[in-house]
Amino acid sequence: MSQNTCPECHSELAWKDGQYYCDFCQSVVKKKAFCPDCAAEMEKLQACGSASYFCNSCNELKSKSRVKIVFEKY
């Protein structure tokens, strides 16, 4: 099972039409990343097949292993 689970029912999320979707709850779910140091929402940067996270508050890149990922229902 993947780490992408619904925050309400904990079932695995599907990727549909460019967004996460819970088939069980029938709702769209948004993936957000938060800075491990200041808790501000972070910006995801993708290039050449890799992903990095940038914190505008700290003004620096953060390791994706330290980033806190949260799924929220719309």
mmCIF file of N, CA and C in Angstrom:
data_model
loop_
_atom_site.group_PDB
_atom_site.id
_atom_site.type_symbol
_atom_site.label_atom_id
_atom_site.label_comp_id
_atom_site.label_asym_id
_atom_site.label_seq_id
_atom_site.Cartn_x
_atom_site.Cartn_y
_atom_site.Cartn_z
ATOM 1 N N MET A 1 0.831 -1.184 0.000
ATOM 2 C CA MET A 1 0.000 0.000 0.000
ATOM 3 C C MET A 1 0.880 1.255 0.000
ATOM 4 N N SER A 2 0.460 2.268 -0.713
ATOM 5 C CA SER A 2 1.251 3.496 -0.793
ATOM 6 C C SER A 2 1.061 4.356 0.448
ATOM 7 N N GLN A 3 1.814 5.428 0.525
ATOM 8 C CA GLN A 3 1.687 6.358 1.639
ATOM 9 C C GLN A 3 0.589 7.387 1.380
ATOM 10 N N ASN A 4 -0.013 7.350 0.201
ATOM 11 C CA ASN A 4 -1.044 8.312 -0.157
ATOM 12 C C ASN A 4 -2.405 7.772 0.267
ATOM 13 N N THR A 5 -2.808 8.097 1.506
ATOM 14 C CA THR A 5 -4.061 7.583 2.044
ATOM 15 C C THR A 5 -5.012 8.712 2.391
ATOM 16 N N CYS A 6 -6.288 8.412 2.303
ATOM 17 C CA CYS A 6 -7.343 9.378 2.595
ATOM 18 C C CYS A 6 -7.292 9.768 4.078
ATOM 19 N N PRO A 7 -7.395 11.070 4.381
ATOM 20 C CA PRO A 7 -7.345 11.495 5.777
ATOM 21 C C PRO A 7 -8.580 11.078 6.575
ATOM 22 N N GLU A 8 -9.661 10.732 5.884
ATOM 23 C CA GLU A 8 -10.897 10.369 6.575
ATOM 24 C C GLU A 8 -11.061 8.858 6.739
ATOM 25 N N CYS A 9 -10.966 8.115 5.638
ATOM 26 C CA CYS A 9 -11.236 6.672 5.700
ATOM 27 C C CYS A 9 -9.965 5.822 5.637
ATOM 28 N N HIS A 10 -8.821 6.437 5.356
ATOM 29 C CA HIS A 10 -7.507 5.781 5.301
ATOM 30 C C HIS A 10 -7.365 4.767 4.169
ATOM 31 N N SER A 11 -8.230 4.841 3.153
ATOM 32 C CA SER A 11 -8.058 3.980 1.985
ATOM 33 C C SER A 11 -7.063 4.633 1.028
ATOM 34 N N GLU A 12 -6.508 3.843 0.129
ATOM 35 C CA GLU A 12 -5.504 4.351 -0.810
ATOM 36 C C GLU A 12 -6.139 5.323 -1.800
ATOM 37 N N LEU A 13 -5.435 6.431 -2.053
ATOM 38 C CA LEU A 13 -5.934 7.442 -2.986
ATOM 39 C C LEU A 13 -5.569 7.077 -4.414
ATOM 40 N N ALA A 14 -6.448 7.458 -5.337
ATOM 41 C CA ALA A 14 -6.201 7.265 -6.766
ATOM 42 C C ALA A 14 -5.773 8.605 -7.356
ATOM 43 N N TRP A 15 -5.054 8.556 -8.471
ATOM 44 C CA TRP A 15 -4.646 9.767 -9.184
ATOM 45 C C TRP A 15 -5.543 9.893 -10.403
ATOM 46 N N LYS A 16 -6.459 10.884 -10.393
ATOM 47 C CA LYS A 16 -7.416 11.073 -11.484
ATOM 48 C C LYS A 16 -7.448 12.528 -11.898
ATOM 49 N N ASP A 17 -7.328 12.776 -13.189
ATOM 50 C CA ASP A 17 -7.435 14.126 -13.749
ATOM 51 C C ASP A 17 -6.500 15.128 -13.075
ATOM 52 N N GLY A 18 -5.276 14.695 -12.756
ATOM 53 C CA GLY A 18 -4.277 15.586 -12.190
ATOM 54 C C GLY A 18 -4.442 15.920 -10.723
ATOM 55 N N GLN A 19 -5.202 15.090 -9.993
ATOM 56 C CA GLN A 19 -5.378 15.321 -8.560
ATOM 57 C C GLN A 19 -5.656 13.997 -7.851
ATOM 58 N N TYR A 20 -5.475 13.991 -6.541
ATOM 59 C CA TYR A 20 -5.756 12.792 -5.764
ATOM 60 C C TYR A 20 -7.259 12.691 -5.529
ATOM 61 N N TYR A 21 -7.754 11.454 -5.544
ATOM 62 C CA TYR A 21 -9.182 11.214 -5.390
ATOM 63 C C TYR A 21 -9.388 9.961 -4.545
ATOM 64 N N CYS A 22 -10.320 10.035 -3.587
ATOM 65 C CA CYS A 22 -10.666 8.879 -2.769
ATOM 66 C C CYS A 22 -11.903 8.232 -3.375
ATOM 67 N N ASP A 23 -11.759 7.015 -3.890
ATOM 68 C CA ASP A 23 -12.880 6.302 -4.490
ATOM 69 C C ASP A 23 -13.928 5.938 -3.443
ATOM 70 N N PHE A 24 -13.491 5.623 -2.232
ATOM 71 C CA PHE A 24 -14.421 5.214 -1.175
ATOM 72 C C PHE A 24 -15.273 6.399 -0.697
ATOM 73 N N CYS A 25 -14.649 7.538 -0.399
ATOM 74 C CA CYS A 25 -15.367 8.744 0.064
ATOM 75 C C CYS A 25 -15.941 9.550 -1.102
ATOM 76 N N GLN A 26 -15.457 9.276 -2.308
ATOM 77 C CA GLN A 26 -15.836 10.007 -3.517
ATOM 78 C C GLN A 26 -15.578 11.503 -3.371
ATOM 79 N N SER A 27 -14.347 11.825 -2.982
ATOM 80 C CA SER A 27 -13.973 13.228 -2.815
ATOM 81 C C SER A 27 -12.541 13.472 -3.272
ATOM 82 N N VAL A 28 -12.276 14.721 -3.637
ATOM 83 C CA VAL A 28 -10.944 15.154 -4.049
ATOM 84 C C VAL A 28 -10.128 15.437 -2.792
ATOM 85 N N VAL A 29 -8.861 15.051 -2.818
ATOM 86 C CA VAL A 29 -7.963 15.242 -1.682
ATOM 87 C C VAL A 29 -6.730 15.993 -2.168
ATOM 88 N N LYS A 30 -6.324 17.019 -1.428
ATOM 89 C CA LYS A 30 -5.161 17.820 -1.789
ATOM 90 C C LYS A 30 -3.970 17.415 -0.927
ATOM 91 N N LYS A 31 -2.798 17.289 -1.574
ATOM 92 C CA LYS A 31 -1.558 16.950 -0.875
ATOM 93 C C LYS A 31 -0.805 18.243 -0.589
ATOM 94 N N LYS A 32 -0.476 18.481 0.693
ATOM 95 C CA LYS A 32 0.256 19.681 1.093
ATOM 96 C C LYS A 32 1.532 19.285 1.820
ATOM 97 N N ALA A 33 2.560 20.108 1.658
ATOM 98 C CA ALA A 33 3.844 19.881 2.326
ATOM 99 C C ALA A 33 4.123 21.037 3.275
ATOM 100 N N PHE A 34 4.622 20.706 4.469
ATOM 101 C CA PHE A 34 4.915 21.720 5.480
ATOM 102 C C PHE A 34 6.364 21.622 5.929
ATOM 103 N N CYS A 35 6.951 22.773 6.186
ATOM 104 C CA CYS A 35 8.342 22.876 6.601
ATOM 105 C C CYS A 35 8.545 22.219 7.974
ATOM 106 N N PRO A 36 9.585 21.404 8.113
ATOM 107 C CA PRO A 36 9.856 20.765 9.397
ATOM 108 C C PRO A 36 10.411 21.737 10.443
ATOM 109 N N ASP A 37 10.889 22.903 9.999
ATOM 110 C CA ASP A 37 11.504 23.861 10.924
ATOM 111 C C ASP A 37 10.544 24.963 11.372
ATOM 112 N N CYS A 38 9.742 25.515 10.433
ATOM 113 C CA CYS A 38 8.871 26.638 10.796
ATOM 114 C C CYS A 38 7.380 26.339 10.600
ATOM 115 N N ALA A 39 7.037 25.173 10.066
ATOM 116 C CA ALA A 39 5.659 24.712 9.855
ATOM 117 C C ALA A 39 4.893 25.486 8.780
ATOM 118 N N ALA A 40 5.573 26.275 7.963
ATOM 119 C CA ALA A 40 4.923 26.994 6.868
ATOM 120 C C ALA A 40 4.676 26.029 5.705
ATOM 121 N N GLU A 41 3.615 26.304 4.928
ATOM 122 C CA GLU A 41 3.358 25.484 3.752
ATOM 123 C C GLU A 41 4.476 25.713 2.733
ATOM 124 N N MET A 42 4.915 24.631 2.103
ATOM 125 C CA MET A 42 6.059 24.699 1.198
ATOM 126 C C MET A 42 5.639 24.563 -0.250
ATOM 127 N N GLU A 43 6.529 24.984 -1.119
ATOM 128 C CA GLU A 43 6.338 24.903 -2.558
ATOM 129 C C GLU A 43 7.114 23.699 -3.088
ATOM 130 N N LYS A 44 6.462 22.900 -3.921
ATOM 131 C CA LYS A 44 7.118 21.737 -4.508
ATOM 132 C C LYS A 44 7.747 22.141 -5.833
ATOM 133 N N LEU A 45 9.030 21.813 -5.989
ATOM 134 C CA LEU A 45 9.763 22.098 -7.222
ATOM 135 C C LEU A 45 10.102 20.774 -7.883
ATOM 136 N N GLN A 46 9.709 20.614 -9.155
ATOM 137 C CA GLN A 46 9.990 19.380 -9.869
ATOM 138 C C GLN A 46 10.784 19.678 -11.122
ATOM 139 N N ALA A 47 11.866 18.927 -11.306
ATOM 140 C CA ALA A 47 12.693 19.082 -12.501
ATOM 141 C C ALA A 47 13.466 17.796 -12.739
ATOM 142 N N CYS A 48 13.535 17.397 -13.979
ATOM 143 C CA CYS A 48 14.324 16.228 -14.388
ATOM 144 C C CYS A 48 13.994 14.966 -13.589
ATOM 145 N N GLY A 49 12.736 14.769 -13.247
ATOM 146 C CA GLY A 49 12.318 13.561 -12.560
ATOM 147 C C GLY A 49 12.509 13.548 -11.059
ATOM 148 N N SER A 50 13.057 14.615 -10.491
ATOM 149 C CA SER A 50 13.218 14.663 -9.037
ATOM 150 C C SER A 50 12.378 15.795 -8.456
ATOM 151 N N ALA A 51 12.043 15.655 -7.193
ATOM 152 C CA ALA A 51 11.234 16.669 -6.524
ATOM 153 C C ALA A 51 11.990 17.225 -5.324
ATOM 154 N N SER A 52 11.889 18.529 -5.134
ATOM 155 C CA SER A 52 12.467 19.210 -3.982
ATOM 156 C C SER A 52 11.394 20.114 -3.397
ATOM 157 N N TYR A 53 11.606 20.536 -2.169
ATOM 158 C CA TYR A 53 10.648 21.426 -1.516
ATOM 159 C C TYR A 53 11.358 22.694 -1.071
ATOM 160 N N PHE A 54 10.724 23.836 -1.322
ATOM 161 C CA PHE A 54 11.295 25.127 -0.960
ATOM 162 C C PHE A 54 10.385 25.819 0.046
ATOM 163 N N CYS A 55 10.970 26.299 1.135
ATOM 164 C CA CYS A 55 10.232 27.044 2.153
ATOM 165 C C CYS A 55 10.465 28.530 1.919
ATOM 166 N N ASN A 56 9.409 29.249 1.576
ATOM 167 C CA ASN A 56 9.518 30.693 1.355
ATOM 168 C C ASN A 56 9.771 31.434 2.663
ATOM 169 N N SER A 57 9.324 30.884 3.764
ATOM 170 C CA SER A 57 9.513 31.513 5.066
ATOM 171 C C SER A 57 10.982 31.432 5.511
ATOM 172 N N CYS A 58 11.584 30.266 5.387
ATOM 173 C CA CYS A 58 12.996 30.071 5.746
ATOM 174 C C CYS A 58 13.926 30.483 4.608
ATOM 175 N N ASN A 59 13.366 30.576 3.396
ATOM 176 C CA ASN A 59 14.110 30.932 2.185
ATOM 177 C C ASN A 59 15.207 29.915 1.862
ATOM 178 N N GLU A 60 14.838 28.608 1.954
ATOM 179 C CA GLU A 60 15.804 27.569 1.624
ATOM 180 C C GLU A 60 15.114 26.273 1.216
ATOM 181 N N LEU A 61 15.877 25.444 0.497
ATOM 182 C CA LEU A 61 15.398 24.117 0.127
ATOM 183 C C LEU A 61 15.438 23.211 1.353
ATOM 184 N N LYS A 62 14.479 22.283 1.401
ATOM 185 C CA LYS A 62 14.429 21.318 2.506
ATOM 186 C C LYS A 62 14.449 19.910 1.924
ATOM 187 N N SER A 63 15.054 19.003 2.622
ATOM 188 C CA SER A 63 15.096 17.612 2.213
ATOM 189 C C SER A 63 13.690 17.033 2.241
ATOM 190 N N LYS A 64 13.313 16.307 1.178
ATOM 191 C CA LYS A 64 11.964 15.759 1.137
ATOM 192 C C LYS A 64 11.751 14.691 2.212
ATOM 193 N N SER A 65 12.816 14.141 2.742
ATOM 194 C CA SER A 65 12.685 13.165 3.829
ATOM 195 C C SER A 65 12.278 13.830 5.150
ATOM 196 N N ARG A 66 12.504 15.129 5.278
ATOM 197 C CA ARG A 66 12.146 15.856 6.502
ATOM 198 C C ARG A 66 10.799 16.564 6.404
ATOM 199 N N VAL A 67 10.289 16.743 5.188
ATOM 200 C CA VAL A 67 9.047 17.484 4.953
ATOM 201 C C VAL A 67 7.857 16.720 5.519
ATOM 202 N N LYS A 68 6.931 17.443 6.141
ATOM 203 C CA LYS A 68 5.715 16.808 6.664
ATOM 204 C C LYS A 68 4.633 16.912 5.581
ATOM 205 N N ILE A 69 4.161 15.753 5.112
ATOM 206 C CA ILE A 69 3.122 15.686 4.084
ATOM 207 C C ILE A 69 1.775 15.459 4.751
ATOM 208 N N VAL A 70 0.777 16.260 4.333
ATOM 209 C CA VAL A 70 -0.577 16.151 4.878
ATOM 210 C C VAL A 70 -1.554 16.102 3.719
ATOM 211 N N PHE A 71 -2.555 15.235 3.820
ATOM 212 C CA PHE A 71 -3.623 15.167 2.830
ATOM 213 C C PHE A 71 -4.871 15.792 3.436
ATOM 214 N N GLU A 72 -5.517 16.700 2.692
ATOM 215 C CA GLU A 72 -6.726 17.362 3.160
ATOM 216 C C GLU A 72 -7.825 17.214 2.128
ATOM 217 N N LYS A 73 -9.034 16.931 2.609
ATOM 218 C CA LYS A 73 -10.185 16.838 1.696
ATOM 219 C C LYS A 73 -10.644 18.224 1.327
ATOM 220 N N TYR A 74 -11.104 18.369 0.070
ATOM 221 C CA TYR A 74 -11.660 19.645 -0.394
ATOM 222 C C TYR A 74 -13.049 19.818 0.155
#
